[in-house]
mmCIF file of C-alpha atoms in Angstrom:
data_model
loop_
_atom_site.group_PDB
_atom_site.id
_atom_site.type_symbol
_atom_site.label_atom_id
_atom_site.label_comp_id
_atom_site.label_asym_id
_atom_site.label_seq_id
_atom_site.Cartn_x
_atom_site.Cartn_y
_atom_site.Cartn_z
ATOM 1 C CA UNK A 1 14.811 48.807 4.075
ATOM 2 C CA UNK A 2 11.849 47.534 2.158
ATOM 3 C CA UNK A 3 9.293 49.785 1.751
ATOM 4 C CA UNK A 4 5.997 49.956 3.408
ATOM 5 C CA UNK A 5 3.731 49.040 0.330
ATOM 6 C CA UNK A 6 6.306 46.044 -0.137
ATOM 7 C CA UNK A 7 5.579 44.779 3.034
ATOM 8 C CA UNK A 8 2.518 44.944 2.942
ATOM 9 C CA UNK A 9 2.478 42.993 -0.029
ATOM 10 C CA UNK A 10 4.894 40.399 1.084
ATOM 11 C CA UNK A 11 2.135 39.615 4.158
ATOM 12 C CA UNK A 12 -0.826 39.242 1.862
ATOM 13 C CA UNK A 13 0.992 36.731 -0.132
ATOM 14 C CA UNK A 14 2.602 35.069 2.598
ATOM 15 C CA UNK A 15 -0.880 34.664 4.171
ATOM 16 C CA UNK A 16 -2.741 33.578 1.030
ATOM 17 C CA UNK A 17 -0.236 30.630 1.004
ATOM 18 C CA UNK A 18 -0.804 29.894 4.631
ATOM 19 C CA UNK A 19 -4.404 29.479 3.835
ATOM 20 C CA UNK A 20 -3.386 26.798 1.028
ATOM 21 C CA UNK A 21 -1.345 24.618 2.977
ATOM 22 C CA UNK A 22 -3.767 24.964 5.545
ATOM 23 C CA UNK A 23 -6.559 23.761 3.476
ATOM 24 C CA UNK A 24 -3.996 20.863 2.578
ATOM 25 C CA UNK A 25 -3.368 19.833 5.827
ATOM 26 C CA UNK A 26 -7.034 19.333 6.725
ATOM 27 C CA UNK A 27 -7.359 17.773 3.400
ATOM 28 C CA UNK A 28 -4.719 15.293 4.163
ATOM 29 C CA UNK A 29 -6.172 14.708 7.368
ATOM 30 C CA UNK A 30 -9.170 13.234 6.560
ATOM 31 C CA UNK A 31 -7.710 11.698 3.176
ATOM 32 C CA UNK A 32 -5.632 10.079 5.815
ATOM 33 C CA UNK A 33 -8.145 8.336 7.824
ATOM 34 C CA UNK A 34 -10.018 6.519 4.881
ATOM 35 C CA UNK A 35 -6.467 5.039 4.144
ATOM 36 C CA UNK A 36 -5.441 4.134 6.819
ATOM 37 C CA UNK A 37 -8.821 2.198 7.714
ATOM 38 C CA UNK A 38 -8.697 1.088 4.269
ATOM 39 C CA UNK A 39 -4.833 -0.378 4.825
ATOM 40 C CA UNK A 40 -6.912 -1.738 8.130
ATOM 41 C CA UNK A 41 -9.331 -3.604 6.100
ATOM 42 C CA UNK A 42 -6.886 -5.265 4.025
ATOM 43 C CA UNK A 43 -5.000 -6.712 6.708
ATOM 44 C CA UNK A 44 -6.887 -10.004 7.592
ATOM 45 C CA UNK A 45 -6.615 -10.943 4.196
ATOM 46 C CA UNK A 46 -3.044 -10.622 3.992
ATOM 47 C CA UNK A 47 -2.575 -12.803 7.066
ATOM 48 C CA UNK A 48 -4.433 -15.258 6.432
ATOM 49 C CA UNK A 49 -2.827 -15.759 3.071
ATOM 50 C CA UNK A 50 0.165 -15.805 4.589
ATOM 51 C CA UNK A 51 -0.773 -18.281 7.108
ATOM 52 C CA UNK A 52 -1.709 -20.665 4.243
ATOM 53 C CA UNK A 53 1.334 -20.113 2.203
ATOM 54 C CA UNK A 54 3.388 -21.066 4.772
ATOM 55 C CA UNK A 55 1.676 -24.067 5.738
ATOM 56 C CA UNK A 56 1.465 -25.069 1.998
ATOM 57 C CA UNK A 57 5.411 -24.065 1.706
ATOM 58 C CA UNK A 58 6.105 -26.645 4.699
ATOM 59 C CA UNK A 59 4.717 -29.281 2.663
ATOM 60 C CA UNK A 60 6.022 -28.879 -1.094
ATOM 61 C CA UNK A 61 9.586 -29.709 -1.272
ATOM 62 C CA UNK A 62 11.903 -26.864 -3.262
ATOM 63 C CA UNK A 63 13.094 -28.519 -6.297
ATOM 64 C CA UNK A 64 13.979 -27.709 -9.847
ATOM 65 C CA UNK A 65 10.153 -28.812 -11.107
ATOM 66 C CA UNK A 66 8.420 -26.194 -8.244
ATOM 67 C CA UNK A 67 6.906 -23.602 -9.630
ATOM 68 C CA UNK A 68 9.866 -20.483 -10.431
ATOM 69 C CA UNK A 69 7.894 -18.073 -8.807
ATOM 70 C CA UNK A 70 8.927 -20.137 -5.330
ATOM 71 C CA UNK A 71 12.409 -21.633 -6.622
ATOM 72 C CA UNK A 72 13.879 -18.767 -8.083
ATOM 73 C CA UNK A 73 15.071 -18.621 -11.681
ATOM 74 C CA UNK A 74 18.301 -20.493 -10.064
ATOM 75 C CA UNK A 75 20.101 -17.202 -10.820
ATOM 76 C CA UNK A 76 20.700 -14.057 -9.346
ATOM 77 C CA UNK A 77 21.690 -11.822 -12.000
ATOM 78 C CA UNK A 78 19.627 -9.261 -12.821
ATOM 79 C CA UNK A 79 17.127 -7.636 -9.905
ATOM 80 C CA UNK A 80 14.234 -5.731 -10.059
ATOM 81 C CA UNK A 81 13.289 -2.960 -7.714
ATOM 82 C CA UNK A 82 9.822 -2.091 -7.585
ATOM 83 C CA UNK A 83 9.539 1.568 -6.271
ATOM 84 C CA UNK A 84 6.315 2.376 -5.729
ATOM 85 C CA UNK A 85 5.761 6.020 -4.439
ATOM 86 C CA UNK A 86 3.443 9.286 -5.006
ATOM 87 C CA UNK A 87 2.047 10.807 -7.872
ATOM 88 C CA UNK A 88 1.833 13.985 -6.276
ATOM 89 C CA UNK A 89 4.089 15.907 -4.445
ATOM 90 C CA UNK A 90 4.475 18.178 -1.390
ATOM 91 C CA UNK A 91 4.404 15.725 1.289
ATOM 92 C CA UNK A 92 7.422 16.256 2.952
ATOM 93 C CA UNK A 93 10.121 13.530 2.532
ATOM 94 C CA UNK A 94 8.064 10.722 1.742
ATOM 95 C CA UNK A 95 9.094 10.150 -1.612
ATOM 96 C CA UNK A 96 12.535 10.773 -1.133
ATOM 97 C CA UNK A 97 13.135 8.721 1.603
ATOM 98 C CA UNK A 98 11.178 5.905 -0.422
ATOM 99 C CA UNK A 99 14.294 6.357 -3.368
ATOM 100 C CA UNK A 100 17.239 6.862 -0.751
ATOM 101 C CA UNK A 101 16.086 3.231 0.139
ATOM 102 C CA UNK A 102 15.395 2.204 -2.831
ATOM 103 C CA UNK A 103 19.047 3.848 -4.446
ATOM 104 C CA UNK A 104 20.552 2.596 -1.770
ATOM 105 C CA UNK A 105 19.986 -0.795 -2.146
ATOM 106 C CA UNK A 106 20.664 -0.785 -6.082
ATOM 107 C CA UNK A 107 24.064 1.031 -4.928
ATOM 108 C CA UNK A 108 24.877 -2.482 -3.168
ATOM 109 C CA UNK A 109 24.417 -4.389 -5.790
ATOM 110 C CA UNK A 110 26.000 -2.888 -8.429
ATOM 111 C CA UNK A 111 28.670 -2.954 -5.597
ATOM 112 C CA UNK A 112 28.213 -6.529 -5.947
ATOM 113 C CA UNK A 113 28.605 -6.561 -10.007
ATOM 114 C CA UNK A 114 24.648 -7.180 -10.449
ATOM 115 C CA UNK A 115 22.830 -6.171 -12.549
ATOM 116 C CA UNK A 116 19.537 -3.815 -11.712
ATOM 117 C CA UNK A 117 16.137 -2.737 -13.341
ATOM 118 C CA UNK A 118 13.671 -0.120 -11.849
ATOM 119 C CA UNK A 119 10.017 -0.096 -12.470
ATOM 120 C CA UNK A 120 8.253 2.618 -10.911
ATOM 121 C CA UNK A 121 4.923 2.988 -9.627
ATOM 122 C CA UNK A 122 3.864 6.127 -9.233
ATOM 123 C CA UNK A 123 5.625 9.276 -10.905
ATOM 124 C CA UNK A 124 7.572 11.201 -7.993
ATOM 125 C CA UNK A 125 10.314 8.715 -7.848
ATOM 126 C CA UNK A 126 11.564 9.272 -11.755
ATOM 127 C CA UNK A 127 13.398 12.163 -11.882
ATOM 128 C CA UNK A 128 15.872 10.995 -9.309
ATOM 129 C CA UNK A 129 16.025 7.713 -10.505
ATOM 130 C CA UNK A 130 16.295 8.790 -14.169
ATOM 131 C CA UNK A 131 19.571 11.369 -13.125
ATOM 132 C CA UNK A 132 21.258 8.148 -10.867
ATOM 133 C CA UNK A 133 20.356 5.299 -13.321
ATOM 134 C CA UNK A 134 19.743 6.796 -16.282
ATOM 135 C CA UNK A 135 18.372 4.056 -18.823
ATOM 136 C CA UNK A 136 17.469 1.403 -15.855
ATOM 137 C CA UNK A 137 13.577 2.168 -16.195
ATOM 138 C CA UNK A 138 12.139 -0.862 -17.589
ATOM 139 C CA UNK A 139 8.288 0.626 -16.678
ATOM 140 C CA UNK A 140 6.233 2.858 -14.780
ATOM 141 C CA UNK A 141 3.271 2.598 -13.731
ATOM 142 C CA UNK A 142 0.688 5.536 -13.493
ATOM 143 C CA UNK A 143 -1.520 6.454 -10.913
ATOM 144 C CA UNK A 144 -2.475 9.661 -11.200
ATOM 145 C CA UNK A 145 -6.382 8.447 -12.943
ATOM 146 C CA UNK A 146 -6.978 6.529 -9.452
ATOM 147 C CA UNK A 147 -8.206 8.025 -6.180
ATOM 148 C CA UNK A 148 -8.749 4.738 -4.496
ATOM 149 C CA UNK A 149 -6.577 1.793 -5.230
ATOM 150 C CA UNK A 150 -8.245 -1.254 -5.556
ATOM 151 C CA UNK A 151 -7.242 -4.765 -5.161
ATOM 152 C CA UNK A 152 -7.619 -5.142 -9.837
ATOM 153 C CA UNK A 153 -4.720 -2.073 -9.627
ATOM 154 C CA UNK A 154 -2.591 -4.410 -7.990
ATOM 155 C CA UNK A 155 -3.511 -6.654 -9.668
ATOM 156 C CA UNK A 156 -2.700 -5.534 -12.947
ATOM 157 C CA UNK A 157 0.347 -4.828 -11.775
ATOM 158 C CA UNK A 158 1.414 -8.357 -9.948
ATOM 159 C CA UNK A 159 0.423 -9.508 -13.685
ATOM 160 C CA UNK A 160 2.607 -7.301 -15.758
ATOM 161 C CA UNK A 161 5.663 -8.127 -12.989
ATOM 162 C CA UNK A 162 4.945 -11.715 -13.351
ATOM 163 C CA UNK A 163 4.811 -11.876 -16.696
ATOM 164 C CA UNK A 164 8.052 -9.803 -17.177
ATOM 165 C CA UNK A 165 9.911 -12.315 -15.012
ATOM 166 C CA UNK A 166 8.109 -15.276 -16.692
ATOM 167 C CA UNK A 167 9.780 -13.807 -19.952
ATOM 168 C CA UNK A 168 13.368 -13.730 -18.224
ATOM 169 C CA UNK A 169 13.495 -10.127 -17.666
ATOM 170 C CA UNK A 170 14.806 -10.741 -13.934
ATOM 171 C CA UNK A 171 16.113 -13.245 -11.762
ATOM 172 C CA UNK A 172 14.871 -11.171 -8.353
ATOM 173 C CA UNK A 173 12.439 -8.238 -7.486
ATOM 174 C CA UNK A 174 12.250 -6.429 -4.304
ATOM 175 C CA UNK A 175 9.711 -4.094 -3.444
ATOM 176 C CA UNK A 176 9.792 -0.996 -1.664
ATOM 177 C CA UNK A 177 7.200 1.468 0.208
ATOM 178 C CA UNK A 178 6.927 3.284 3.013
ATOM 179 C CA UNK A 179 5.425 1.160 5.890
ATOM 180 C CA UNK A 180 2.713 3.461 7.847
ATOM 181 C CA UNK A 181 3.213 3.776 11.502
ATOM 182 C CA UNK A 182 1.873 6.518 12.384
ATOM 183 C CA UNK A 183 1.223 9.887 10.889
ATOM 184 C CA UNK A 184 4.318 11.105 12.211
ATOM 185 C CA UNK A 185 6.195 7.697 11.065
ATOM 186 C CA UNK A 186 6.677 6.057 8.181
ATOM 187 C CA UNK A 187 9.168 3.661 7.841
ATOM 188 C CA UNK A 188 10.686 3.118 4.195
ATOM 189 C CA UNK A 189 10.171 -0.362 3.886
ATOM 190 C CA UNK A 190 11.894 -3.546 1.494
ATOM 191 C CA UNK A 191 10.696 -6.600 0.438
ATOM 192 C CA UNK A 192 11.389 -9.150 -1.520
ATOM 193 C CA UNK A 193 8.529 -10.619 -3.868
ATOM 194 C CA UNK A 194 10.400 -12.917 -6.253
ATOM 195 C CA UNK A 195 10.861 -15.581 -5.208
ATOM 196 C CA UNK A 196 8.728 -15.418 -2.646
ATOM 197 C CA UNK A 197 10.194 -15.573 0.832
ATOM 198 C CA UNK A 198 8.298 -17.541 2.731
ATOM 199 C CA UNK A 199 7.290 -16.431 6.310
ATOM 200 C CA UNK A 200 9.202 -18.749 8.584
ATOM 201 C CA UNK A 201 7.564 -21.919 9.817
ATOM 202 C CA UNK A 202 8.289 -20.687 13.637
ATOM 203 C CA UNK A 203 4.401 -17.921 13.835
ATOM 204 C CA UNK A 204 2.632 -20.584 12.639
ATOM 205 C CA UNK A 205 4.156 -23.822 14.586
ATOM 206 C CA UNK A 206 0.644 -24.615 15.729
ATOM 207 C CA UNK A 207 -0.925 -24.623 12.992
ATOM 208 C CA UNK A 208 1.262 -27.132 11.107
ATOM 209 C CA UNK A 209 1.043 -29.220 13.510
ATOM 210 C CA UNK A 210 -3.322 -30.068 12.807
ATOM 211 C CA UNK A 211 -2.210 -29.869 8.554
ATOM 212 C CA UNK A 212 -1.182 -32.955 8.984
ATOM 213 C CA UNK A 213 -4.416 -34.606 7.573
ATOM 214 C CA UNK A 214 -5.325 -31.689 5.132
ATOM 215 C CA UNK A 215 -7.259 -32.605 2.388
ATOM 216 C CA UNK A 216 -5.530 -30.996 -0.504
ATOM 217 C CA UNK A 217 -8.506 -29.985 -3.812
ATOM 218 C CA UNK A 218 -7.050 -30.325 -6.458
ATOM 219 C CA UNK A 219 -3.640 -31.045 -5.204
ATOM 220 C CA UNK A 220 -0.650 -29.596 -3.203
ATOM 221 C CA UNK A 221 1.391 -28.413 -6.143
ATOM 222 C CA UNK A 222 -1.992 -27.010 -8.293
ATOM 223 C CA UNK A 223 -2.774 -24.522 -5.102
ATOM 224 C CA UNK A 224 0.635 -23.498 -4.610
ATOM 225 C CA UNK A 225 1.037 -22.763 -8.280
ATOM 226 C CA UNK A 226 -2.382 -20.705 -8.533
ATOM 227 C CA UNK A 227 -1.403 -19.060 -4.935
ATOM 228 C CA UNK A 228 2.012 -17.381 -6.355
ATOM 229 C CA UNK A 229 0.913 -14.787 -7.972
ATOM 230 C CA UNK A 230 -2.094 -13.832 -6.011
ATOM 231 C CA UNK A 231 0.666 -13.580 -3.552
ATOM 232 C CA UNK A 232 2.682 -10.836 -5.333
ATOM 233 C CA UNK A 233 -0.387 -9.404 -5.997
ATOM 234 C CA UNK A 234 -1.160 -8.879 -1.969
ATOM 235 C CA UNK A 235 2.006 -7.858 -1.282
ATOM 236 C CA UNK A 236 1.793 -5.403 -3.706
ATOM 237 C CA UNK A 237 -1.951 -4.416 -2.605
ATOM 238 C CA UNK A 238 -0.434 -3.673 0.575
ATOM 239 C CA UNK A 239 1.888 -1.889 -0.220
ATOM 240 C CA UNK A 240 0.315 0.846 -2.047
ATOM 241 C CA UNK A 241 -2.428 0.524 0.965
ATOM 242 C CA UNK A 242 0.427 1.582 2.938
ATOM 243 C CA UNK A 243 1.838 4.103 1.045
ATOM 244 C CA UNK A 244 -1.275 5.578 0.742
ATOM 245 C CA UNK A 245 -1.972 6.174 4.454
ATOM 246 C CA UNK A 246 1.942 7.071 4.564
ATOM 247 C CA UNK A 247 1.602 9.657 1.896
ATOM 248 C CA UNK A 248 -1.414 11.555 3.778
ATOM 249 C CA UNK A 249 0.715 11.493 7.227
ATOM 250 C CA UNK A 250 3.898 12.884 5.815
ATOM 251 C CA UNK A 251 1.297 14.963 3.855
ATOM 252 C CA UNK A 252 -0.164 16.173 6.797
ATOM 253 C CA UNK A 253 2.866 16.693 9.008
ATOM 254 C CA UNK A 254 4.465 18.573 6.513
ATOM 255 C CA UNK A 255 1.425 21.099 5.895
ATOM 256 C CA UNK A 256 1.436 21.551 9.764
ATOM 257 C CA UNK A 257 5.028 22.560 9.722
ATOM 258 C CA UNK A 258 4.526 24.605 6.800
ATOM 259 C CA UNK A 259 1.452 26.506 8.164
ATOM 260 C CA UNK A 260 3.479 27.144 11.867
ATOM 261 C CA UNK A 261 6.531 28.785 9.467
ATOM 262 C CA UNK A 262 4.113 30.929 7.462
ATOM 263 C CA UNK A 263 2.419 31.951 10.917
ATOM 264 C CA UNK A 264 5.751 32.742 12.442
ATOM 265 C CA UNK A 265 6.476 34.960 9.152
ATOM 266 C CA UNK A 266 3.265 36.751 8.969
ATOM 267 C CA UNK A 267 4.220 37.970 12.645
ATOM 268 C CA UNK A 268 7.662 39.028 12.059
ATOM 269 C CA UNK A 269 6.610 40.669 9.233
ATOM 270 C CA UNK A 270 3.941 42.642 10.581
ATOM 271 C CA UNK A 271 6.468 43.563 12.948
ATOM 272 C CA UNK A 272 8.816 45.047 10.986
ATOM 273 C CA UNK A 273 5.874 46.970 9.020
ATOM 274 C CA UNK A 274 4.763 48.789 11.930
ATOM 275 C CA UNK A 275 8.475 49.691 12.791
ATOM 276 C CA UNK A 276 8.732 50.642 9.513
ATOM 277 C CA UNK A 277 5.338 52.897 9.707
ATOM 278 C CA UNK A 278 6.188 54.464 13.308
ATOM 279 C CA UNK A 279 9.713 55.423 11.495
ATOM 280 C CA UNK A 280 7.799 56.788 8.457
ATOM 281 C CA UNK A 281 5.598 59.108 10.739
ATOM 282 C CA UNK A 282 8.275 60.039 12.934
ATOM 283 C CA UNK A 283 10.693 61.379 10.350
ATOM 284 C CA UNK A 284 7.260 63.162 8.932
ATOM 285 C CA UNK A 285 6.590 64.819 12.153
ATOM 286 C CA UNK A 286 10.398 65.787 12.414
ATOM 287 C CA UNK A 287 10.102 67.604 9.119
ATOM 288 C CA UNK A 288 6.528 69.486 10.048
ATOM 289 C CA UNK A 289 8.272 70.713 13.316
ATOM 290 C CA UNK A 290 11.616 71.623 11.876
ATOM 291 C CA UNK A 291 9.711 73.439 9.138
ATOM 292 C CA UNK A 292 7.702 75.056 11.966
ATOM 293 C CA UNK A 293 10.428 76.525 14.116
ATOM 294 C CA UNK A 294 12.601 77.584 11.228
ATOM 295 C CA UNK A 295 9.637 80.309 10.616
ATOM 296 C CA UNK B 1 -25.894 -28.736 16.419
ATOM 297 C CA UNK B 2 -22.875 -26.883 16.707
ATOM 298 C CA UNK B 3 -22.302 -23.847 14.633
ATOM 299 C CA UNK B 4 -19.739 -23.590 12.272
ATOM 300 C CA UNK B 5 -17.529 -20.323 11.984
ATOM 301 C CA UNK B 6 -17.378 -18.760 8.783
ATOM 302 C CA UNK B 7 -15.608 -15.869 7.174
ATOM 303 C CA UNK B 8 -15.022 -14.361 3.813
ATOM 304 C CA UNK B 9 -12.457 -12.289 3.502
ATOM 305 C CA UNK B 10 -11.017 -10.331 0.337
ATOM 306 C CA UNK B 11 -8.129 -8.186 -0.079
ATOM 307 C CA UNK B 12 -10.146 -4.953 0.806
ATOM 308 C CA UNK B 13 -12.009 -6.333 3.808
ATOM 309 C CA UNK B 14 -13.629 -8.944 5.904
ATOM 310 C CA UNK B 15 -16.839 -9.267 4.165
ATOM 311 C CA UNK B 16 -18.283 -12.252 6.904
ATOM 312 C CA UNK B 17 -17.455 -13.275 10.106
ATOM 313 C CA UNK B 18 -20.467 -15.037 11.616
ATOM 314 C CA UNK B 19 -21.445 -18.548 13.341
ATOM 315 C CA UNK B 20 -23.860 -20.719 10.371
ATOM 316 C CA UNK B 21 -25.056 -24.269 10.022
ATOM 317 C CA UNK B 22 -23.596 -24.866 6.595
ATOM 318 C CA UNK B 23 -21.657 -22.868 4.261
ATOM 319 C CA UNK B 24 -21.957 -24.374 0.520
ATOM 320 C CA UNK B 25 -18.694 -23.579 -1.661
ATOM 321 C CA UNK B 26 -17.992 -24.136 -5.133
ATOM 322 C CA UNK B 27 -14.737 -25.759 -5.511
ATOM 323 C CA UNK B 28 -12.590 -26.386 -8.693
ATOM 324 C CA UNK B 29 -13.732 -29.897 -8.573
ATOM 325 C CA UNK B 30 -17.376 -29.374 -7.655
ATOM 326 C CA UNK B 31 -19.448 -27.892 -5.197
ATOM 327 C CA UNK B 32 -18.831 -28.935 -1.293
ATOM 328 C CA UNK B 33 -21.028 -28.086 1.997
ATOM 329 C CA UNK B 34 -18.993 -27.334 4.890
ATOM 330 C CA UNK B 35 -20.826 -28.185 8.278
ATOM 331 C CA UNK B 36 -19.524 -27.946 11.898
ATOM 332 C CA UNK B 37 -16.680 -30.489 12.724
ATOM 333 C CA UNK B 38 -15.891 -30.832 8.700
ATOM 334 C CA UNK B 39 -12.299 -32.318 8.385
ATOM 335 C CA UNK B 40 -9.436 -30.152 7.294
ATOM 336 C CA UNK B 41 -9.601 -29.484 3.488
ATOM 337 C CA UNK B 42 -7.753 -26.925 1.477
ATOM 338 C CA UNK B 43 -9.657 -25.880 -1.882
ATOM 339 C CA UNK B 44 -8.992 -23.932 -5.045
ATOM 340 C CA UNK B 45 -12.376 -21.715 -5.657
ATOM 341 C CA UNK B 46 -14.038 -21.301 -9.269
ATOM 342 C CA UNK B 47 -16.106 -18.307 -10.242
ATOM 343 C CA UNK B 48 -19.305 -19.024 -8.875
ATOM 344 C CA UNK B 49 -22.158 -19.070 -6.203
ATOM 345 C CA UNK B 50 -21.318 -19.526 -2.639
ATOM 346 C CA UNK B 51 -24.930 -20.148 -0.522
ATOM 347 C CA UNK B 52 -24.729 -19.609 3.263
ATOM 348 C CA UNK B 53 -27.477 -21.673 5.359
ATOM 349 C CA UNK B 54 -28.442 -20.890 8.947
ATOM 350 C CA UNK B 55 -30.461 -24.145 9.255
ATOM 351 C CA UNK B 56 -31.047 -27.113 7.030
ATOM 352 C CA UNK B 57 -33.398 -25.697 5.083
ATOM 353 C CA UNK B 58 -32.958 -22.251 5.373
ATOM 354 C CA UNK B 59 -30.567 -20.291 2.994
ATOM 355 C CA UNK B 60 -29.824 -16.917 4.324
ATOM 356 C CA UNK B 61 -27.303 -15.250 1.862
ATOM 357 C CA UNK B 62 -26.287 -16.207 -1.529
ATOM 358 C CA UNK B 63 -22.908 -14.369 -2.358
ATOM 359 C CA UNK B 64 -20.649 -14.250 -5.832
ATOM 360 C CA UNK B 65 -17.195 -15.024 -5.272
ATOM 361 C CA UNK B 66 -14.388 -14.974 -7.997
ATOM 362 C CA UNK B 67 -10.875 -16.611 -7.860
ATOM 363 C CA UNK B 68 -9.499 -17.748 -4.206
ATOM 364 C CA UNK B 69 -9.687 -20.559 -2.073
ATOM 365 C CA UNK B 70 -11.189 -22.078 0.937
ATOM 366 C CA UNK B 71 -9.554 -23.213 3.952
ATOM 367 C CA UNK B 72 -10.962 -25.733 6.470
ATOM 368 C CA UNK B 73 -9.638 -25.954 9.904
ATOM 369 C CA UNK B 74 -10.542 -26.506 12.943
ATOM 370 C CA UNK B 75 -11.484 -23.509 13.908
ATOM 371 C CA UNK B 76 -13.861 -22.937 10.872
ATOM 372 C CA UNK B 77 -14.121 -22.440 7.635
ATOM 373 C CA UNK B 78 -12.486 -19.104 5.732
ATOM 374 C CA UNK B 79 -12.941 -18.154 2.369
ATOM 375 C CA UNK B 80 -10.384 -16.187 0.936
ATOM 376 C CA UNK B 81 -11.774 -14.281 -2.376
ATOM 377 C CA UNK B 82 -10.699 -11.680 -4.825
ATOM 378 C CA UNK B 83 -13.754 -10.578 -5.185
ATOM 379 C CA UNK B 84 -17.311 -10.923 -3.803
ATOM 380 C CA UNK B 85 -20.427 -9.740 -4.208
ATOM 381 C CA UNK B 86 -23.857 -10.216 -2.503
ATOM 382 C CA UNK B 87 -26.571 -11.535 -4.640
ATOM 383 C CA UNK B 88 -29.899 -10.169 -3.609
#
């Protein structure tokens, strides 16, 4: 049986960690509302874009002059997965769920006899990757220098991508995050950026309908071809938005559960120290009356 | 005179959504006012000055935009813009 100074000890330091992950929770609590109104705010944006790609897509036919971004490289050799998670850790299983995905999907297809390429964003998702794929890290991206992503991180990024697959590095990218639902739910989340899937033409039926007489400035072709890549970038945008709010959930959850299990140690702890005392005086009183009658 | 809807939106929020008389843009291909009723246009946006009028003569905000485009429909006019800022 551990003895009573041990014990003693062991609740101190059990308590001085409840009163970090504590402090974390709360942290990620409010960390967790500014993302998640900033993912908010960057939502009419992304539909609107998205309206107006598609509207654009209807009208540009597919064809080997259309802009690669759109058409596809005509291949499908190598892919790309974009993994963009944490740079810090201790927030549950966000990340790993984020590289499951993302592993399980470059599992397919090298099933399939593709070939695949990871670039990261964000550090938490190397280590795995590194031991599974070793050598398949074309880039990563750090994050740990920004508190707030803005819309020129992404963009940076979209820009590097593009220019990667402009040089023939890939013939497809997907992305993945972790969609936020709520801060008990995020959904690990893939996407494909290149070529850009266009949203079908069913949401916005109504809308094509009036394009008919659009007035196109400078032309049909010159919008889509300037559009493309502010498209990746938005995706990409969002995605970080995302994981950003899904980070501070899974963040928060986890530091809830954590706190609870150091609360429900402090108590059985202190439990077994007063046994422990209680036995400690007994046997002491044993030995003073023992001593007393043998006199 | 009806009002014509206008909003500005960039990839970290909704900057405008409010009823004006004219909205002038600066396209690729030269400036264009947008008024109430304006047929549908689609337009690639250069760096530059986008003035917002409540009445004819009467210019209410001046704002910077950089890369995006402007959409006409018929529900209004929406800007969609990397980045903006709001001259004073």
């Amino acid at each position: 049986m551990a003895s009573l100074k041990a014990l003693k000890l062991r609740i101190g330091s059990v308590k001085s960690t409840q009163k970090i992950t504590k402090a974390m929770k709360m942290v990620a609590a409010a960390k967790l509302r500014r993302a998640q109104e900033a993912a908010e705010a960057g939502r009419p944006y992304a539909e609107r874009l998205a309206e107006v790609m598609s509207s654009l897509a209807g009208k540009v036919t597919v064809g080997p002059q259309s802009p690669r971004l759109l058409a596809g490289t005509g291949e499908d050799r190598v892919h790309l997965l974009v993994v963009a998670t944490s740079e810090r850790g201790l927030a549950g299983a966000f990340n790993t769920n984020i590289v499951r995905a993302a592993r399980k999907k470059a599992e397919e297809l090298v099933a399939q006899g593709k070939q695949v390429k990871f670039y990261l964003i964000g550090k938490k998702g190397r280590a795995v990757i590194q031991r599974i794929f070793p050598g398949k890290i074309v880039h990563q991206v750090d994050q740990s220098h920004i508190k707030n992503v803005s819309f020129g991180d992404a963009l940076e990024v979209a820009q590097d991508i593009t220019r990667r697959f402009e040089a023939g590095e890939f013939d497809v990218a997907h992305l993945f995050y972790a969609k936020f639902q709520s801060a008990l739910v995020q959904i690990p989340t893939e996407q494909q950026i290149i070529p850009v899937s266009i949203p079908t033409a069913g949401s916005v039926a109504p809308a094509a309908g009036t394009a008919a007489a659009v007035e196109y400035e400078p032309g049909e072709e010159e919008i889509l071809a300037a559009l493309l890549p502010r498209n990746i970038a938005v995706q990409l945008f969002r995605a970080m938005l995302e994981n950003a709010a899904s980070e501070q959930g899974s963040r928060m959850t986890a530091m809830d559960n954590a706190t609870r299990n150091a609360g429900d140690m402090i108590n059985r702890l202190t439990i077994q120290y007063n046994r422990t005392r209680q036995a400690a005086i007994t046997t002491e009183l044993v030995e003073i009356i023992s001593g007393a009658e043998a006199l | 005179m009806a009002e014509l809807h206008f909003e500005l939106v960039t990839p970290e929020r909704l900057i405008r959504s409010e009823d004006v008389y004219m909205v002038v843009v600066p396209g690729t291909e030269g400036d264009f006012g947008v008024l109430a009723g304006h047929a549908p246009l689609m337009s690639v946006i250069r760096n530059g000055e986008l003035a917002i009028y409540s009445s004819p003569t009467n210019v209410t905000a001046r704002i910077h935009v950089e890369g995006g485009f402007a959409e006409v429909n018929e529900r209004g006019l929406t800007v969609l813009a990397e980045r903006a800022t709001e001259a004073a």
